[in-house]
CSV table of C-alpha atoms in Angstrom, one decimal:
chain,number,residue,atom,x,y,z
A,23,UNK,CA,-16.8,-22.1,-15.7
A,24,UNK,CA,-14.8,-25.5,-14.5
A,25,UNK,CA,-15.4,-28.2,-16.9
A,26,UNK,CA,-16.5,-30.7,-14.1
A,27,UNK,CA,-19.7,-28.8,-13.8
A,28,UNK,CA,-22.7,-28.9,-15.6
A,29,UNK,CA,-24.7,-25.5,-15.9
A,30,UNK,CA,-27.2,-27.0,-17.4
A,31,UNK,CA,-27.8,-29.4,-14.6
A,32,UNK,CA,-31.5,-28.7,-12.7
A,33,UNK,CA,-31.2,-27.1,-9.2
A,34,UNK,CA,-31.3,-29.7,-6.0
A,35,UNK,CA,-34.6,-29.1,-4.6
A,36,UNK,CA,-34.3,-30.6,-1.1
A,37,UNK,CA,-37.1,-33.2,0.4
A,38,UNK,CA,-38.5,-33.7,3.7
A,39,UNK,CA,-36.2,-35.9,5.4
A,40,UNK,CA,-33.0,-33.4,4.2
A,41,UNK,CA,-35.1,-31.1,6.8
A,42,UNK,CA,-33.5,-31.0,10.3
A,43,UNK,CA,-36.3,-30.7,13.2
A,44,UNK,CA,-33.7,-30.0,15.1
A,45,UNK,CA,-34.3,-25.9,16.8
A,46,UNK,CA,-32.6,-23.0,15.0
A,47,UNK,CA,-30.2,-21.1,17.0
A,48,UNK,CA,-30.8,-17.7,16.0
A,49,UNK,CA,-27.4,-16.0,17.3
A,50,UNK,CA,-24.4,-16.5,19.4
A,51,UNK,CA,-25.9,-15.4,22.7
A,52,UNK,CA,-28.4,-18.4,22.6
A,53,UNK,CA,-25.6,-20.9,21.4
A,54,UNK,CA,-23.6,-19.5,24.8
A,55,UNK,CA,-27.1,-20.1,26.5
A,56,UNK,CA,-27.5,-24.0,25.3
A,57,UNK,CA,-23.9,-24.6,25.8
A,58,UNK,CA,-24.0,-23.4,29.4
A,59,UNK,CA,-27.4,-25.2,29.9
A,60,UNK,CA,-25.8,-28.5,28.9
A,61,UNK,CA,-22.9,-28.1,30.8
A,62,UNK,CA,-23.2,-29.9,34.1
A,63,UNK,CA,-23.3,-28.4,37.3
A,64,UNK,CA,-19.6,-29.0,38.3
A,65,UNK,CA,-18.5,-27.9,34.8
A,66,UNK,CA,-15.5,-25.7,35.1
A,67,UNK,CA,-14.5,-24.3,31.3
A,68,UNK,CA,-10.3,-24.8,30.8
A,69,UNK,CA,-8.6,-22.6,28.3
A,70,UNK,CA,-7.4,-25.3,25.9
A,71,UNK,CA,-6.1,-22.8,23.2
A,72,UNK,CA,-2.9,-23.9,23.1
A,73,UNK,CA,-3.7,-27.4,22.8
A,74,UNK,CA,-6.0,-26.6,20.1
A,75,UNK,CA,-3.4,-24.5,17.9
A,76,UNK,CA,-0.3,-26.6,18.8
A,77,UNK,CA,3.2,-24.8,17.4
A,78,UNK,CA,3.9,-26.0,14.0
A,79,UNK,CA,7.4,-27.6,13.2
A,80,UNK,CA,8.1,-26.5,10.0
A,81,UNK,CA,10.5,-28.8,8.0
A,82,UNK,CA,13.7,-27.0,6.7
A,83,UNK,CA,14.0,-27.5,2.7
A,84,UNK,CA,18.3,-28.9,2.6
A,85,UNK,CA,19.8,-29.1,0.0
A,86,UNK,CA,18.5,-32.0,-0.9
A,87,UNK,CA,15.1,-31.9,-0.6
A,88,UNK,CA,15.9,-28.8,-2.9
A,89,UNK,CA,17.8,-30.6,-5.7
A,90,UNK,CA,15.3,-33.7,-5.6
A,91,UNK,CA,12.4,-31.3,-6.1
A,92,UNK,CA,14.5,-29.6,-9.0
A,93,UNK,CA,15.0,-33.4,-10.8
A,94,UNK,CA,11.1,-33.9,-11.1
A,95,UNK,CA,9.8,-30.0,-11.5
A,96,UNK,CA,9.3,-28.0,-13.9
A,97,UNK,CA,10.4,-24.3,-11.7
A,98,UNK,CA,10.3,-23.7,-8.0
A,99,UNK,CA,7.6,-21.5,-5.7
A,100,UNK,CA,8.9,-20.4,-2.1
A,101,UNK,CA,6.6,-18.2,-0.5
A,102,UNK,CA,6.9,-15.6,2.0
A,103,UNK,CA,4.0,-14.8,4.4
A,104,UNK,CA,4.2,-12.4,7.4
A,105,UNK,CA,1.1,-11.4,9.9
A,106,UNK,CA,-0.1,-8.3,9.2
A,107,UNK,CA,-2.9,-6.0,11.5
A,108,UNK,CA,-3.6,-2.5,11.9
A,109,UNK,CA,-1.1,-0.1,13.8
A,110,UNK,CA,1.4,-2.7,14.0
A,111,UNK,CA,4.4,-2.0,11.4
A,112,UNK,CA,7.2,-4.9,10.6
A,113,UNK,CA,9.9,-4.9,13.6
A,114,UNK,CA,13.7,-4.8,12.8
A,115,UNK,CA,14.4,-8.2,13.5
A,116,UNK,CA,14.8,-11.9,11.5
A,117,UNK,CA,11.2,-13.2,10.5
A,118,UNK,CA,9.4,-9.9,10.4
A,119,UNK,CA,10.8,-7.1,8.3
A,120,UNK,CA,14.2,-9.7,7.3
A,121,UNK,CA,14.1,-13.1,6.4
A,122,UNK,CA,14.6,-15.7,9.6
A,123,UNK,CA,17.6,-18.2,9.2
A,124,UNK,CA,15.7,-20.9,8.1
A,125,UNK,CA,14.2,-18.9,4.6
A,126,UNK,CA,17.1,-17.4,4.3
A,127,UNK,CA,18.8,-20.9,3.7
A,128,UNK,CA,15.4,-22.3,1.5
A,129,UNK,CA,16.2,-20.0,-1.1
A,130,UNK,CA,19.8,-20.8,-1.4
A,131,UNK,CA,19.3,-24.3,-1.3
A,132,UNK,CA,16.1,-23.8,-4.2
A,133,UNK,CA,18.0,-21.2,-6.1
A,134,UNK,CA,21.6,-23.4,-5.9
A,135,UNK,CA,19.8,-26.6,-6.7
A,136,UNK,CA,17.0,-25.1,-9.9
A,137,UNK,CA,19.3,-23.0,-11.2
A,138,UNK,CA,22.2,-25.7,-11.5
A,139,UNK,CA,19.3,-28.0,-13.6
A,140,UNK,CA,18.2,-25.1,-15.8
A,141,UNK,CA,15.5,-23.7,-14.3
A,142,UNK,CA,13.5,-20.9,-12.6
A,143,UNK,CA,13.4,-20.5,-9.1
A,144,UNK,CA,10.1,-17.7,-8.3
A,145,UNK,CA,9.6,-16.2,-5.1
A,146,UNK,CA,5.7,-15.1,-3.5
A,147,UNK,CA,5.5,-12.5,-1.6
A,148,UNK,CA,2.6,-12.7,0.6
A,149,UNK,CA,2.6,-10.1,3.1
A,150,UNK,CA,0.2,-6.7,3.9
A,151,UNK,CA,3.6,-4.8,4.3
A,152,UNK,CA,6.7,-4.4,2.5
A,153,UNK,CA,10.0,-6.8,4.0
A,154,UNK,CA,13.6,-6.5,2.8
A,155,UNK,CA,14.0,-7.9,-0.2
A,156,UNK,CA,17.5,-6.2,-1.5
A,157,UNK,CA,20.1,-9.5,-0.2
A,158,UNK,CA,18.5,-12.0,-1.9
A,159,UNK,CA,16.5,-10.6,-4.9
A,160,UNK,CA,19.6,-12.2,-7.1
A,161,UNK,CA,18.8,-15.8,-6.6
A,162,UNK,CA,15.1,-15.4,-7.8
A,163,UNK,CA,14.1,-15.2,-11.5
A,164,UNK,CA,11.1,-13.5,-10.3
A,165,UNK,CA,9.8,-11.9,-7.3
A,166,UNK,CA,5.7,-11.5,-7.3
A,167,UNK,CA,4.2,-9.9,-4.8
A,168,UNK,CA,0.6,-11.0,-4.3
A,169,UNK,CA,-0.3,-9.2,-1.0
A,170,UNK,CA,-2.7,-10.5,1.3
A,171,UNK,CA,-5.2,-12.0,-1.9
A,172,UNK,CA,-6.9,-14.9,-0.2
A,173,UNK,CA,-7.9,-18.0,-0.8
A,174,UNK,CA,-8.3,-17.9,-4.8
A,175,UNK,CA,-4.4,-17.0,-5.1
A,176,UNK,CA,-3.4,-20.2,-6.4
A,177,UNK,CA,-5.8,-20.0,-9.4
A,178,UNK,CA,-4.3,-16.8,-10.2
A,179,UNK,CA,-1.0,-17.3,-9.6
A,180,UNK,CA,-1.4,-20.8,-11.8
A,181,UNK,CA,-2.5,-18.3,-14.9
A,182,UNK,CA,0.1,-15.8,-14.4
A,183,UNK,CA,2.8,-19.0,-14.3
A,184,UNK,CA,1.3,-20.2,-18.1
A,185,UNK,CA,1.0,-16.9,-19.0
A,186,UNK,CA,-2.5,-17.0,-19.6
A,187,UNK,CA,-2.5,-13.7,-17.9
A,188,UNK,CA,0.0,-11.4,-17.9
A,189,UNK,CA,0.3,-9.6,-14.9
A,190,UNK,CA,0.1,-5.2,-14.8
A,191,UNK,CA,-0.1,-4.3,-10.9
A,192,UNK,CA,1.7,-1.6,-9.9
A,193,UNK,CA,3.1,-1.5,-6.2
A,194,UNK,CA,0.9,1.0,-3.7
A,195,UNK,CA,4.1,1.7,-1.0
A,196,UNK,CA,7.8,1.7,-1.4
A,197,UNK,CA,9.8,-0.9,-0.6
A,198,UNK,CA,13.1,0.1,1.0
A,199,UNK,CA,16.3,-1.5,0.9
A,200,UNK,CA,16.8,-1.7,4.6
A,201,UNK,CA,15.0,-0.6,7.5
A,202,UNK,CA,17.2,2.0,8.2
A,203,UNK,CA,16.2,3.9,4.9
A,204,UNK,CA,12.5,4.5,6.2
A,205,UNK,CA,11.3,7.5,8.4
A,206,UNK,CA,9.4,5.2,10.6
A,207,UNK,CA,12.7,3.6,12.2
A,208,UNK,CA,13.0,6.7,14.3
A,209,UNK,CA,9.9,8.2,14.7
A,210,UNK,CA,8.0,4.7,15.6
A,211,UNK,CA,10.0,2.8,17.7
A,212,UNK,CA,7.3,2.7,20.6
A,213,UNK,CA,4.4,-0.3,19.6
A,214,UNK,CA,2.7,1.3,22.3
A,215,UNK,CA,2.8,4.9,21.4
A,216,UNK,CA,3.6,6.5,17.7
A,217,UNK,CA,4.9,10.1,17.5
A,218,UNK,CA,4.0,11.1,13.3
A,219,UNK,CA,6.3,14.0,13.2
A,220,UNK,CA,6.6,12.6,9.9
A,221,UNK,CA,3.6,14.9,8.8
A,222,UNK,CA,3.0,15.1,4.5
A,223,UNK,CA,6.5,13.3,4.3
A,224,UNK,CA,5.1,9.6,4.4
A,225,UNK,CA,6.0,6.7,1.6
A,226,UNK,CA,7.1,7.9,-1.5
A,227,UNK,CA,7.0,11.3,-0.5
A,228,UNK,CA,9.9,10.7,2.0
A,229,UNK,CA,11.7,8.6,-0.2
A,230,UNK,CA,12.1,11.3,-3.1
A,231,UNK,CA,11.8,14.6,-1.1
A,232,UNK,CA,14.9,13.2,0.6
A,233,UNK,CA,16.8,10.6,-2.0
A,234,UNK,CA,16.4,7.8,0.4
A,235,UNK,CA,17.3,4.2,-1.5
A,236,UNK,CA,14.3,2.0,-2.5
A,237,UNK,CA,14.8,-1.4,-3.7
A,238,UNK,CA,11.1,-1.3,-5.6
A,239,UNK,CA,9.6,2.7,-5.5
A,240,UNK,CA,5.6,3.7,-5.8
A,241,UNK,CA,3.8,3.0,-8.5
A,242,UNK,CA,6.6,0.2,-9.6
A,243,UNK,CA,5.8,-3.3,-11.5
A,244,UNK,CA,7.0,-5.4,-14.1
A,245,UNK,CA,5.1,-7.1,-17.1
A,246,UNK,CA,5.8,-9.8,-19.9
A,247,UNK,CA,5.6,-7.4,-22.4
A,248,UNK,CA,7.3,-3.6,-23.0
A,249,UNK,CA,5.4,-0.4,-23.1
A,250,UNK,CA,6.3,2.9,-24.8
A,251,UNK,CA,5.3,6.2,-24.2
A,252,UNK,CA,5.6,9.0,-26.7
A,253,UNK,CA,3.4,12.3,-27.8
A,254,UNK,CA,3.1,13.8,-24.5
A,255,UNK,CA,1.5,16.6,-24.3
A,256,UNK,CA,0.0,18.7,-21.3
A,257,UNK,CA,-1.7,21.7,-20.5
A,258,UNK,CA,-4.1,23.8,-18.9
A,259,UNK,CA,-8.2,24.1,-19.6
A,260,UNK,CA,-11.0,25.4,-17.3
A,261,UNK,CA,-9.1,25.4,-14.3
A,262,UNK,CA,-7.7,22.1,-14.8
A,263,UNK,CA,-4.5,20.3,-15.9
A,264,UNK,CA,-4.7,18.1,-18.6
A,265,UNK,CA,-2.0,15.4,-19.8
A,266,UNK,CA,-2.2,13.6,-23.1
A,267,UNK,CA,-0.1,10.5,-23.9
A,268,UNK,CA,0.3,7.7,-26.4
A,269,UNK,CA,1.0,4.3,-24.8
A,270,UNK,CA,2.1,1.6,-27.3
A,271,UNK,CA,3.0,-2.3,-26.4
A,272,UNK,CA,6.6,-2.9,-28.5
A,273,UNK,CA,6.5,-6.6,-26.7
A,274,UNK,CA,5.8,-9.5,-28.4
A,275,UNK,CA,2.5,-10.3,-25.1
A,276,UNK,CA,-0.8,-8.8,-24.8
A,277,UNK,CA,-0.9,-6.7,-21.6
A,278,UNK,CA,-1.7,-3.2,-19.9
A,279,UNK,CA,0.6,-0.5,-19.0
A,280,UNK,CA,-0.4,2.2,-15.9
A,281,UNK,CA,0.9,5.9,-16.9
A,282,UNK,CA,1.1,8.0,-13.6
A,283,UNK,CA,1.0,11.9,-13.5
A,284,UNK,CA,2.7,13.9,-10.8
A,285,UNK,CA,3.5,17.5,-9.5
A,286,UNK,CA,6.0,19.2,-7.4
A,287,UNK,CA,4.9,22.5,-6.4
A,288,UNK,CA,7.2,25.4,-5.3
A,289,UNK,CA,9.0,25.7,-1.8
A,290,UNK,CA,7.7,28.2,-0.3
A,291,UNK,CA,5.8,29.2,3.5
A,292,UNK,CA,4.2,25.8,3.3
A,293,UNK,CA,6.5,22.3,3.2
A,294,UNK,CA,6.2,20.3,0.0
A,295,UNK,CA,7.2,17.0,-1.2
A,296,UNK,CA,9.7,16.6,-4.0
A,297,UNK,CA,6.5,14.7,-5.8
A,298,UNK,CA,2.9,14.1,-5.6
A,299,UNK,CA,0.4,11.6,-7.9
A,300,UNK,CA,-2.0,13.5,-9.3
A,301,UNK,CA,-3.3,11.1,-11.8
A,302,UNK,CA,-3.0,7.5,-13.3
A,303,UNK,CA,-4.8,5.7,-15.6
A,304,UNK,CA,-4.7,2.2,-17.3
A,305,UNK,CA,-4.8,1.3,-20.8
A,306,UNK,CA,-7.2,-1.5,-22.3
A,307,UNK,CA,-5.8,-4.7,-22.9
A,308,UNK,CA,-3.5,-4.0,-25.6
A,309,UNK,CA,-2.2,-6.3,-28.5
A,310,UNK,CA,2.0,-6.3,-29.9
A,311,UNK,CA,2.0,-3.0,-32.1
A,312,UNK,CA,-1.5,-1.7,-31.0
A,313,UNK,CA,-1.3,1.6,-29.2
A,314,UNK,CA,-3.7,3.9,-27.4
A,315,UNK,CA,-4.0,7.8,-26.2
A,316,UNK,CA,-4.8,8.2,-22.7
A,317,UNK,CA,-5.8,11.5,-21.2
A,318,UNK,CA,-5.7,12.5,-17.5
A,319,UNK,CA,-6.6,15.2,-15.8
A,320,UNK,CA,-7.1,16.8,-12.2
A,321,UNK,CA,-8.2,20.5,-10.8
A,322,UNK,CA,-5.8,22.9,-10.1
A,323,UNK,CA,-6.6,23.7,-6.9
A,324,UNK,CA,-5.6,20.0,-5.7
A,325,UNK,CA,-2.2,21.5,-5.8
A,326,UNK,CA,-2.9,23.6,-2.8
A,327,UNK,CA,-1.8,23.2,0.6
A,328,UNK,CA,-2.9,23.6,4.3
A,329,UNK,CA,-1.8,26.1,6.1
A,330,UNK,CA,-2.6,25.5,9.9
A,331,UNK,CA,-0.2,27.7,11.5
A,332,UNK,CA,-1.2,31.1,9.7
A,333,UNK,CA,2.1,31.4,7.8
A,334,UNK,CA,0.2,32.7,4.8
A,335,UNK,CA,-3.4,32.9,5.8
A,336,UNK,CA,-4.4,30.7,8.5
A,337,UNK,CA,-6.8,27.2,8.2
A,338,UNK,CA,-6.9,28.1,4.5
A,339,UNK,CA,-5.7,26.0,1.5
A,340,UNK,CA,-3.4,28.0,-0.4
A,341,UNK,CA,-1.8,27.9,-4.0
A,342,UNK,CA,1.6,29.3,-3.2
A,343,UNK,CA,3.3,31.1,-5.8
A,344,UNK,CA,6.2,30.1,-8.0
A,345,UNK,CA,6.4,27.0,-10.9
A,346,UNK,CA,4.8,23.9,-10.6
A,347,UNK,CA,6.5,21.2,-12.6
A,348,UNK,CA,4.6,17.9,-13.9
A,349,UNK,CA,6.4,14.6,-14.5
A,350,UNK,CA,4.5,11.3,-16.6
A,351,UNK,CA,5.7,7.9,-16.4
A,352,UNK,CA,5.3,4.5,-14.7
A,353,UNK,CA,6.5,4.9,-11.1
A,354,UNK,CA,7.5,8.0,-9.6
A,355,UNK,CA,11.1,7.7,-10.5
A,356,UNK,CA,10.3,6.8,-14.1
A,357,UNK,CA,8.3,9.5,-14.7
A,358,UNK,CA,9.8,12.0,-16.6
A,359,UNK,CA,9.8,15.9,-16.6
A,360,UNK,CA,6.9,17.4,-18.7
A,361,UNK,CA,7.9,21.1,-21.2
A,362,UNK,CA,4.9,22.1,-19.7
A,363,UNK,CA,4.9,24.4,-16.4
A,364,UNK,CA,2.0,26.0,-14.5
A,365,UNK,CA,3.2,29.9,-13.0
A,366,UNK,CA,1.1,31.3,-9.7
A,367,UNK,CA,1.6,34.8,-9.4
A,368,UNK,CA,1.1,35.2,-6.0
A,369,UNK,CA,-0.2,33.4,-3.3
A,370,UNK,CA,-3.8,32.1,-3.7
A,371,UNK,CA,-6.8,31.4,-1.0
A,372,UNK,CA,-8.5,28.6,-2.7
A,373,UNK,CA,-10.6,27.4,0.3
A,374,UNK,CA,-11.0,29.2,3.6
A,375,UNK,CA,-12.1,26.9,6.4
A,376,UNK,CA,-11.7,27.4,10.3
A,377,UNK,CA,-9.9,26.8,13.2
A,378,UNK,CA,-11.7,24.3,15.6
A,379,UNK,CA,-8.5,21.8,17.0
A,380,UNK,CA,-5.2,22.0,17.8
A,381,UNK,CA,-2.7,18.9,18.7
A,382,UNK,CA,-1.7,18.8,22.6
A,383,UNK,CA,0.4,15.7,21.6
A,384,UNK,CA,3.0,16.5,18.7
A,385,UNK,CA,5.5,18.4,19.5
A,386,UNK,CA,7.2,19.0,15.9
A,387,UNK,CA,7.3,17.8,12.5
A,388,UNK,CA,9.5,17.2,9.5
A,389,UNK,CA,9.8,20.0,7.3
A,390,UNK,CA,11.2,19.4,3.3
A,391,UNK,CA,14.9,19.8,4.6
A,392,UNK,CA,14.8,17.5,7.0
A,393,UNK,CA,14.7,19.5,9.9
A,394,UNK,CA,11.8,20.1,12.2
A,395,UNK,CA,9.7,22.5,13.5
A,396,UNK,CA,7.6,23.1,16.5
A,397,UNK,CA,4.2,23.4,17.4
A,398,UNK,CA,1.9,25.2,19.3
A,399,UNK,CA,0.2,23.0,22.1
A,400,UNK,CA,-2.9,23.6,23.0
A,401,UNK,CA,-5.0,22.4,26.7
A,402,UNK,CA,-5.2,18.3,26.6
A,403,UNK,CA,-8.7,18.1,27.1
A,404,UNK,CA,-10.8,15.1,26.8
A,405,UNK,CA,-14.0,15.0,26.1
A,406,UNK,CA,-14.9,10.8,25.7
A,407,UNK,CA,-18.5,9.8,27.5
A,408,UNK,CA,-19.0,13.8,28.5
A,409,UNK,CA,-22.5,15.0,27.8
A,410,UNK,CA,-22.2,18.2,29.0
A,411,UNK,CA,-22.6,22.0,27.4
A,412,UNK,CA,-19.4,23.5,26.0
A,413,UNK,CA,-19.0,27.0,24.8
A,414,UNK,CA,-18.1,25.5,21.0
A,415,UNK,CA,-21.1,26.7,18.3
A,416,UNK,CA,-21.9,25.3,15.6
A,417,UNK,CA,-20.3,27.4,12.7
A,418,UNK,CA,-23.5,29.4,10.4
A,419,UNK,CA,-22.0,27.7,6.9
A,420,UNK,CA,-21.0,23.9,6.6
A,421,UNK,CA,-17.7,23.3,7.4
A,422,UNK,CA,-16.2,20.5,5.4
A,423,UNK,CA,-14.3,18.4,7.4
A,424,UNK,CA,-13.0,16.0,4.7
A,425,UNK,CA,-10.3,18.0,3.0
């Protein structure tokens, strides 16, 4: 509740003269219709967007702007922002995926001129998709990033600053140290056209199947406080796998810790990752010295995988035999090998489904070694706006799609 408001305070019931008689436009096709009807005649509509959304001249912060701001502050916020849409990923140049000159000198100047007086220099990150961070992570005293959280950030960001709240996000993608070090900078160059013969190898299951260098990996994030786990235990019970663990705060600031499980399953016919989250889970708010046992779990058969080319049993999910391996901690390279291991046999159907589409468009994909394989191609038919009969029937048991 803000203090400048009072709860208690009886609702504004409006009178007569607040009501308008003016008509009600109901949508946006009768608000076109009334503008064009009071348009005259020899009306002719201009495109005035540029004059409406003129460029903005952005001031550069010298050094100093930066060391007068750092005589009557307290610490420094610079934020980041990049655009972000759907099927549009960051380009390799400066003021997309890399800083442009003119941030690239703000922080210098703010780091040079706070740091010099004594004090902290934070950076925002506001952006939908990771940037390179890795060549000037040094001159911050903390990097936040606060993603694409609209317009109540500042309130937020004002709590975590006081430490009213103390922050306990962990990061959803991997952040690489250079461009270079994704998958994506070979397979996507084309805005107009993406090839994924990336296939299962995608985030962090590219970065750890194949070592590649990450300045912040999945499931990564940093708190006020320090969290330790200990008693890990795990298992197996009615089909699923169970992992037990004590989390306990050893900091001195209340705060929640996020314990991640994950799996790496044997090499076999069908291409694996190196790791796989098959589990999280948050503790409660927890006070210095209080502690508490969390317990995750997840279904066996998750651990199966797809086979679409028949190399064990075709358009079936199998559980491929060998040792599968579990690993508990805070991000995927935290996370720390388990005793426990869980033996197949041999080679196990867990779901049959059926063979109803096959890709005319990818060529190959990435297999586990880093080489790639082909595919079969099958007749590029399209079917968009056709309403004619096809020899395709409907299959006599529900087919689930979803998997």
């Amino acid at each position: 509740p803000r203090p400048d408001i009072d709860i208690d305070e009886p609702a504004y019931t409006p009178t007569a003269e607040d009501v308008t008689t003016e008509p009600v436009i109901e949508d946006a096709f009768e608000v076109e219709e009334i503008a064009e009807e009071a348009l005259p005649e020899e009306a002719v509509l201009e495109d005035t967007t540029e004059e409406l959304i003129p460029e903005i001249e952005v001031e550069p912060i010298t050094e100093e702007i930066a060391e007068k701001a750092a005589q009557t502050s307290d610490f420094a916020v610079f934020t980041i922002s990049r655009m972000t849409a759907e099927g549009v990923d960051h380009a390799d140049i400066k003021g997309d995926f890399y800083l442009n000159d003119r941030e690239t000198q703000a922080i210098t100047n703010i780091s040079n001129a706070f740091h010099k007086a004594g004090k902290k220099f934070i950076v925002l990150i506001n952006v939908g998709n990771p940037i390179e961070v890795a060549s000037w992570a040094d001159k911050a005293d903390a990097i936040l990033c606060i993603g694409l959280s609209g317009e109540q950030i500042g309130n937020s960001m004002a709590d975590i600053f006081t430490g009213a709240v103390n922050p306990s996000g962990k990061l959803a993608v991997t952040w690489p140290v250079s461009y270079n070090d994704t998958a994506y900078s070979e397979l996507y160059p084309d805005k107009d056209h993406a090839v994924y013969s990336d296939d299962i190898y995608v985030g962090y299951r590219y970065f750890t199947t194949f070592n590649a260098p990450a300045m912040y990996e999945f499931g990564y994030g940093l708190s006020y406080t320090e969290f330790e786990l200990s008693s890990k235990v795990c298992c197996e019970s009615d089909g699923n796998i169970v992992a037990i663990v004590n989390v306990k705060n050893i900091g001195d600031v209340v705060g929640k810790e996020v314990v991640q499980l994950y799996y790496s399953a044997p090499q076999g016919l069908l291409g694996k990752p190196s790791r796989e989250l098959c589990a999280f889970k948050k503790t409660k708010l927890l006070a210095p010295n209080e502690a508490e046992t969390l317990v995750m779990s997840f279904n066996i058969n998750d651990m199966a995988s797809f086979d679409d080319l028949g190399k064990v049993q075709k358009s079936a999910y199998i559980l491929e035999k060998g040792t599968y391996n579990f690993y508990l901690g805070t991000s995927v390279r935290d996370a720390e090998k388990l005793d426990y291991e869980y033996i197949v046999e041999e080679n196990t159907v867990v779901e049959q489904l059926s063979d109803w589409c096959k890709p005319f468009k990818l060529a190959k994909r990435m297999l586990a070694d880093g080489t790639y394989e082909e595919l079969p191609q099958g007749e590029e038919t399209y079917l968009y706006g056709i309403n004619e009969p096809t020899d395709v029937k409907a299959p006599e048991t529900v087919v689930p799609f979803d998997k």
